[in-house]
Structure formats: C-alpha cells, structure tokens
Amino acid sequence: MVAHGTRSVRGVQAVGDLARAVARRVGTVRVAFVDVLGPSPSEVLGEGDGAAVVVPCFLAAGYHVHTDLPRHVAASGRPEVTVTAPLGPDPLLADALVRRLRAVDWRPGDRIVLGATGSSDPRARADVAAMAALLAERVGDDVAHGFQAAGEPLVSDEVARLRAAPRRVFVASYQLAPGLFHARLHDVGADAVTAPLGVAPEVVELVAARFTAVRAASGRA
C-alpha cells in the first residue's frame, strides 16, 4: 500500500490505521511512501522476491502514480509486481464524502467545494473534476472543485464565488489523511470542512477490492 507521505504524526498514523483495517480483509499489508519519509516502495519491494501487488493510495493519478511509482518498481528489481489503479475517482469515495459531509451538518441545498491538493499533471486535475461529478450525482446538486498547490481554480476562490449566493458553503476534503494540505482547507472561509477520508469503510473496501481483483485475476483467490 503506497501513500504520499507526510510530516504529520496524525497523518502517518491514519495511513497505518488504514493498512491494518485492510489487512484484516486481505492478509499482510506493507506500507511505503513516495515522499517525505520512508520506507520507499523500492525498499519494501526489494525485501522479497515473490509476487507483489502495489495499491497506490492516491485520490488522483498524477506524477507519483504515472512516473514515480513505476521508477520505484523498476529499481526494486522484483520480477513480479502488479500495480493497481489508484483510489480515485470512484463511486465508493463519493459515498464516503457524503457521510463526511453529513457529519459536519451539511444539508441538501448547501453548496459544496471538493478541496484537493492539486497537481501539475492535467490527468490528475481531470480525475478531481470527475470525482466532483460523482459526488454531484450523490447529492443531487452541482459540486465545485478547487486546488491548493497546483492547478486552477483555487479552493479559496471557489468558496468566495459560491458565497455570492445566500447558502452555506462546505468544503469536502479530498485528502486521505491529516496533514498540511488538509489543515489549509480550514483557512478558505467555508462554513465547515469535512474530516479526511482516512479509514472510512468505503476506503477500506476500495483498497481491499483493488488487491483482491488482482488476486482473483491471477487465480490466487
């Protein structure tokens, strides 16, 4: 299970909690990080020589999924590695986001901005837009989306734009774990910000499903 990495102790703990929850469904799960801290994917994969399944725990497919992770797999020298699709966009994540919104008193009619980190990769930005569309289907209303680190529109600009209407504005945090980018969402002027997706049951189910699909296809189910 590969995550981005964070200096937040709570963020690292959240990734560990997710790995343990998934392990209860599928068996042994190892965690690796592509940035900030270790172990790296190449280090974890290099510790064995059997078949391995890598699940990228990213909510959109940008540089880390398309470039960084394949480089780590090649550097590991492990001969039989399958890399699954990342987590998002996916309808299960939309279900989790709706539950997170309800937990902060969102109600039908309130406006929503899906708050993502951002990426220089247009494919990642397209994934976030697709996730906003899936969430819109669930709530029966338009859902805006915005970025913080790279890409437009900015989350803060979208919140300000929606403030023009006499309705409350909620930010649905499109973050897997607590960290710097989730914390910044609390400064954009929304009425409330949801918790990160973390160990939401839908996320656990999605990670486990990515793994079991590979296992089933290889005849090891």
mmCIF file of C-alpha atoms in Angstrom, residues 21-198:
data_model
loop_
_atom_site.group_PDB
_atom_site.id
_atom_site.type_symbol
_atom_site.label_atom_id
_atom_site.label_comp_id
_atom_site.label_asym_id
_atom_site.label_seq_id
_atom_site.Cartn_x
_atom_site.Cartn_y
_atom_site.Cartn_z
ATOM 1 C CA ALA A 21 -8.002 -2.282 8.532
ATOM 2 C CA VAL A 22 -7.265 -3.563 5.017
ATOM 3 C CA ALA A 23 -5.044 -6.335 6.409
ATOM 4 C CA ARG A 24 -7.989 -7.679 8.368
ATOM 5 C CA ARG A 25 -9.687 -8.190 4.989
ATOM 6 C CA VAL A 26 -6.850 -9.451 2.783
ATOM 7 C CA GLY A 27 -3.881 -10.555 4.904
ATOM 8 C CA THR A 28 -0.427 -8.991 5.245
ATOM 9 C CA VAL A 29 -0.146 -5.382 4.117
ATOM 10 C CA ARG A 30 3.101 -3.382 3.961
ATOM 11 C CA VAL A 31 3.158 0.414 3.760
ATOM 12 C CA ALA A 32 5.524 2.530 1.675
ATOM 13 C CA PHE A 33 5.750 6.269 0.987
ATOM 14 C CA VAL A 34 6.899 8.051 -2.164
ATOM 15 C CA ASP A 35 7.862 11.308 -0.458
ATOM 16 C CA VAL A 36 8.815 12.933 2.882
ATOM 17 C CA LEU A 37 9.548 9.710 4.785
ATOM 18 C CA GLY A 38 10.301 6.029 4.280
ATOM 19 C CA PRO A 39 10.345 3.247 3.605
ATOM 20 C CA SER A 40 10.085 3.833 -0.126
ATOM 21 C CA PRO A 41 8.245 1.459 -2.488
ATOM 22 C CA SER A 42 11.556 0.233 -3.929
ATOM 23 C CA GLU A 43 12.842 -0.559 -0.440
ATOM 24 C CA VAL A 44 9.750 -2.534 0.558
ATOM 25 C CA LEU A 45 9.535 -4.391 -2.759
ATOM 26 C CA GLY A 46 13.256 -5.142 -2.635
ATOM 27 C CA GLU A 47 12.820 -7.101 0.589
ATOM 28 C CA GLY A 48 11.154 -10.050 -1.171
ATOM 29 C CA ASP A 49 11.079 -11.921 -4.452
ATOM 30 C CA GLY A 50 7.558 -13.327 -4.690
ATOM 31 C CA ALA A 51 4.547 -11.825 -6.407
ATOM 32 C CA ALA A 52 3.526 -8.428 -5.018
ATOM 33 C CA VAL A 53 0.533 -6.178 -5.529
ATOM 34 C CA VAL A 54 1.037 -2.424 -5.172
ATOM 35 C CA VAL A 55 -2.051 -0.346 -4.427
ATOM 36 C CA PRO A 56 -1.404 3.386 -4.956
ATOM 37 C CA CYS A 57 -3.410 5.150 -2.238
ATOM 38 C CA PHE A 58 -3.737 8.342 -4.245
ATOM 39 C CA LEU A 59 -7.039 10.071 -4.911
ATOM 40 C CA ALA A 60 -5.943 11.171 -8.393
ATOM 41 C CA ALA A 61 -3.320 9.871 -10.803
ATOM 42 C CA GLY A 62 -0.540 12.426 -11.245
ATOM 43 C CA TYR A 63 3.262 12.358 -11.231
ATOM 44 C CA HIS A 64 3.613 9.925 -8.333
ATOM 45 C CA VAL A 65 1.338 7.340 -9.984
ATOM 46 C CA HIS A 66 2.487 7.721 -13.587
ATOM 47 C CA THR A 67 6.216 8.346 -13.083
ATOM 48 C CA ASP A 68 7.471 7.978 -9.518
ATOM 49 C CA LEU A 69 5.888 4.626 -8.696
ATOM 50 C CA PRO A 70 6.946 2.814 -11.917
ATOM 51 C CA ARG A 71 10.500 4.055 -11.262
ATOM 52 C CA HIS A 72 10.421 2.555 -7.768
ATOM 53 C CA VAL A 73 9.083 -0.760 -9.080
ATOM 54 C CA ALA A 74 11.876 -0.955 -11.666
ATOM 55 C CA ALA A 75 14.528 -0.006 -9.096
ATOM 56 C CA SER A 76 13.368 -2.749 -6.722
ATOM 57 C CA GLY A 77 14.361 -5.495 -9.167
ATOM 58 C CA ARG A 78 11.374 -7.536 -8.075
ATOM 59 C CA PRO A 79 10.229 -9.601 -11.076
ATOM 60 C CA GLU A 80 6.508 -9.979 -10.451
ATOM 61 C CA VAL A 81 4.835 -6.733 -9.380
ATOM 62 C CA THR A 82 1.313 -5.657 -10.298
ATOM 63 C CA VAL A 83 0.367 -2.015 -9.769
ATOM 64 C CA THR A 84 -3.361 -1.402 -9.459
ATOM 65 C CA ALA A 85 -5.318 1.703 -10.357
ATOM 66 C CA PRO A 86 -5.228 4.493 -7.749
ATOM 67 C CA LEU A 87 -8.191 5.002 -5.443
ATOM 68 C CA GLY A 88 -9.872 7.886 -7.192
ATOM 69 C CA PRO A 89 -12.091 8.762 -8.799
ATOM 70 C CA ASP A 90 -14.506 6.082 -7.615
ATOM 71 C CA PRO A 91 -18.193 5.935 -6.562
ATOM 72 C CA LEU A 92 -17.205 4.464 -3.199
ATOM 73 C CA LEU A 93 -15.270 7.636 -2.440
ATOM 74 C CA ALA A 94 -18.370 9.667 -3.275
ATOM 75 C CA ASP A 95 -20.298 7.649 -0.685
ATOM 76 C CA ALA A 96 -17.582 8.311 1.899
ATOM 77 C CA LEU A 97 -17.568 12.032 1.117
ATOM 78 C CA VAL A 98 -21.338 12.250 1.592
ATOM 79 C CA ARG A 99 -21.032 10.647 5.017
ATOM 80 C CA ARG A 100 -18.238 13.047 5.938
ATOM 81 C CA LEU A 101 -20.411 15.985 4.819
ATOM 82 C CA ARG A 102 -23.375 14.860 6.872
ATOM 83 C CA ALA A 103 -21.092 14.578 9.903
ATOM 84 C CA VAL A 104 -20.424 18.358 9.733
ATOM 85 C CA ASP A 105 -24.130 19.256 9.319
ATOM 86 C CA TRP A 106 -24.217 19.628 5.536
ATOM 87 C CA ARG A 107 -27.784 19.555 4.268
ATOM 88 C CA PRO A 108 -29.285 19.385 0.778
ATOM 89 C CA GLY A 109 -29.221 22.875 -0.671
ATOM 90 C CA ASP A 110 -25.867 23.795 0.879
ATOM 91 C CA ARG A 111 -23.057 24.334 -1.614
ATOM 92 C CA ILE A 112 -20.036 22.016 -1.787
ATOM 93 C CA VAL A 113 -16.448 22.513 -2.936
ATOM 94 C CA LEU A 114 -14.297 19.406 -3.316
ATOM 95 C CA GLY A 115 -10.948 20.502 -1.929
ATOM 96 C CA ALA A 116 -7.945 18.734 -3.499
ATOM 97 C CA THR A 117 -4.203 19.279 -3.193
ATOM 98 C CA GLY A 118 -3.636 19.891 -6.887
ATOM 99 C CA SER A 119 -1.158 18.681 -9.485
ATOM 100 C CA SER A 120 0.787 19.943 -12.496
ATOM 101 C CA ASP A 121 -0.437 16.816 -14.324
ATOM 102 C CA PRO A 122 -3.665 17.536 -16.237
ATOM 103 C CA ARG A 123 -4.686 13.891 -15.821
ATOM 104 C CA ALA A 124 -4.770 14.326 -12.057
ATOM 105 C CA ARG A 125 -6.802 17.520 -12.337
ATOM 106 C CA ALA A 126 -9.237 15.708 -14.626
ATOM 107 C CA ASP A 127 -9.567 12.955 -12.018
ATOM 108 C CA VAL A 128 -10.566 15.538 -9.397
ATOM 109 C CA ALA A 129 -13.155 17.024 -11.742
ATOM 110 C CA ALA A 130 -14.538 13.526 -12.351
ATOM 111 C CA MET A 131 -14.713 12.942 -8.597
ATOM 112 C CA ALA A 132 -16.662 16.175 -8.159
ATOM 113 C CA ALA A 133 -19.114 14.955 -10.799
ATOM 114 C CA LEU A 134 -19.574 11.642 -8.961
ATOM 115 C CA LEU A 135 -20.229 13.500 -5.716
ATOM 116 C CA ALA A 136 -22.711 15.760 -7.515
ATOM 117 C CA GLU A 137 -24.646 12.674 -8.595
ATOM 118 C CA ARG A 138 -24.861 11.559 -4.965
ATOM 119 C CA VAL A 139 -26.052 14.897 -3.553
ATOM 120 C CA GLY A 140 -28.290 15.897 -6.458
ATOM 121 C CA ASP A 141 -26.664 19.313 -6.890
ATOM 122 C CA ASP A 142 -23.656 20.920 -8.535
ATOM 123 C CA VAL A 143 -20.334 20.344 -6.779
ATOM 124 C CA ALA A 144 -17.454 22.702 -7.437
ATOM 125 C CA HIS A 145 -13.839 21.641 -7.091
ATOM 126 C CA GLY A 146 -10.651 23.501 -6.326
ATOM 127 C CA PHE A 147 -6.928 23.013 -5.759
ATOM 128 C CA GLN A 148 -4.370 24.310 -3.281
ATOM 129 C CA ALA A 149 -0.858 23.573 -4.538
ATOM 130 C CA ALA A 150 -1.137 23.471 -8.330
ATOM 131 C CA GLY A 151 -3.938 23.984 -10.809
ATOM 132 C CA GLU A 152 -6.979 26.190 -11.029
ATOM 133 C CA PRO A 153 -9.461 27.110 -9.726
ATOM 134 C CA LEU A 154 -8.216 27.591 -6.182
ATOM 135 C CA VAL A 155 -10.350 26.208 -3.353
ATOM 136 C CA SER A 156 -10.466 29.649 -1.724
ATOM 137 C CA ASP A 157 -11.660 31.278 -4.963
ATOM 138 C CA GLU A 158 -14.435 28.727 -5.389
ATOM 139 C CA VAL A 159 -15.599 29.225 -1.803
ATOM 140 C CA ALA A 160 -15.620 33.003 -2.330
ATOM 141 C CA ARG A 161 -17.542 32.632 -5.604
ATOM 142 C CA LEU A 162 -20.215 30.486 -4.003
ATOM 143 C CA ARG A 163 -20.533 32.942 -1.120
ATOM 144 C CA ALA A 164 -22.373 35.233 -3.543
ATOM 145 C CA ALA A 165 -25.471 33.059 -3.100
ATOM 146 C CA PRO A 166 -27.335 33.016 0.229
ATOM 147 C CA ARG A 167 -26.418 29.417 1.013
ATOM 148 C CA ARG A 168 -23.884 27.802 3.295
ATOM 149 C CA VAL A 169 -20.633 26.574 1.702
ATOM 150 C CA PHE A 170 -18.936 23.343 2.764
ATOM 151 C CA VAL A 171 -15.543 22.010 1.744
ATOM 152 C CA ALA A 172 -15.396 18.257 1.205
ATOM 153 C CA SER A 173 -11.771 17.450 1.995
ATOM 154 C CA TYR A 174 -10.383 15.293 -0.811
ATOM 155 C CA GLN A 175 -7.478 14.191 1.352
ATOM 156 C CA LEU A 176 -6.658 10.692 2.511
ATOM 157 C CA ALA A 177 -5.047 11.685 5.812
ATOM 158 C CA PRO A 178 -4.435 14.710 8.055
ATOM 159 C CA GLY A 179 -1.527 16.910 7.074
ATOM 160 C CA LEU A 180 -0.570 20.345 5.796
ATOM 161 C CA PHE A 181 -2.993 20.464 2.878
ATOM 162 C CA HIS A 182 -5.955 19.325 4.917
ATOM 163 C CA ALA A 183 -5.138 21.904 7.603
ATOM 164 C CA ARG A 184 -5.060 24.679 4.991
ATOM 165 C CA LEU A 185 -8.619 23.907 3.972
ATOM 166 C CA HIS A 186 -9.781 25.364 7.289
ATOM 167 C CA ASP A 187 -8.487 28.776 6.174
ATOM 168 C CA VAL A 188 -10.507 29.154 2.955
ATOM 169 C CA GLY A 189 -13.624 30.664 4.547
ATOM 170 C CA ALA A 190 -16.077 27.759 4.350
ATOM 171 C CA ASP A 191 -18.790 27.164 6.927
ATOM 172 C CA ALA A 192 -17.246 23.767 7.669
ATOM 173 C CA VAL A 193 -14.608 21.363 6.367
ATOM 174 C CA THR A 194 -15.018 17.602 6.458
ATOM 175 C CA ALA A 195 -12.518 15.215 8.008
ATOM 176 C CA PRO A 196 -10.063 13.426 5.689
ATOM 177 C CA LEU A 197 -11.281 10.166 4.185
ATOM 178 C CA GLY A 198 -8.927 8.105 6.361
#
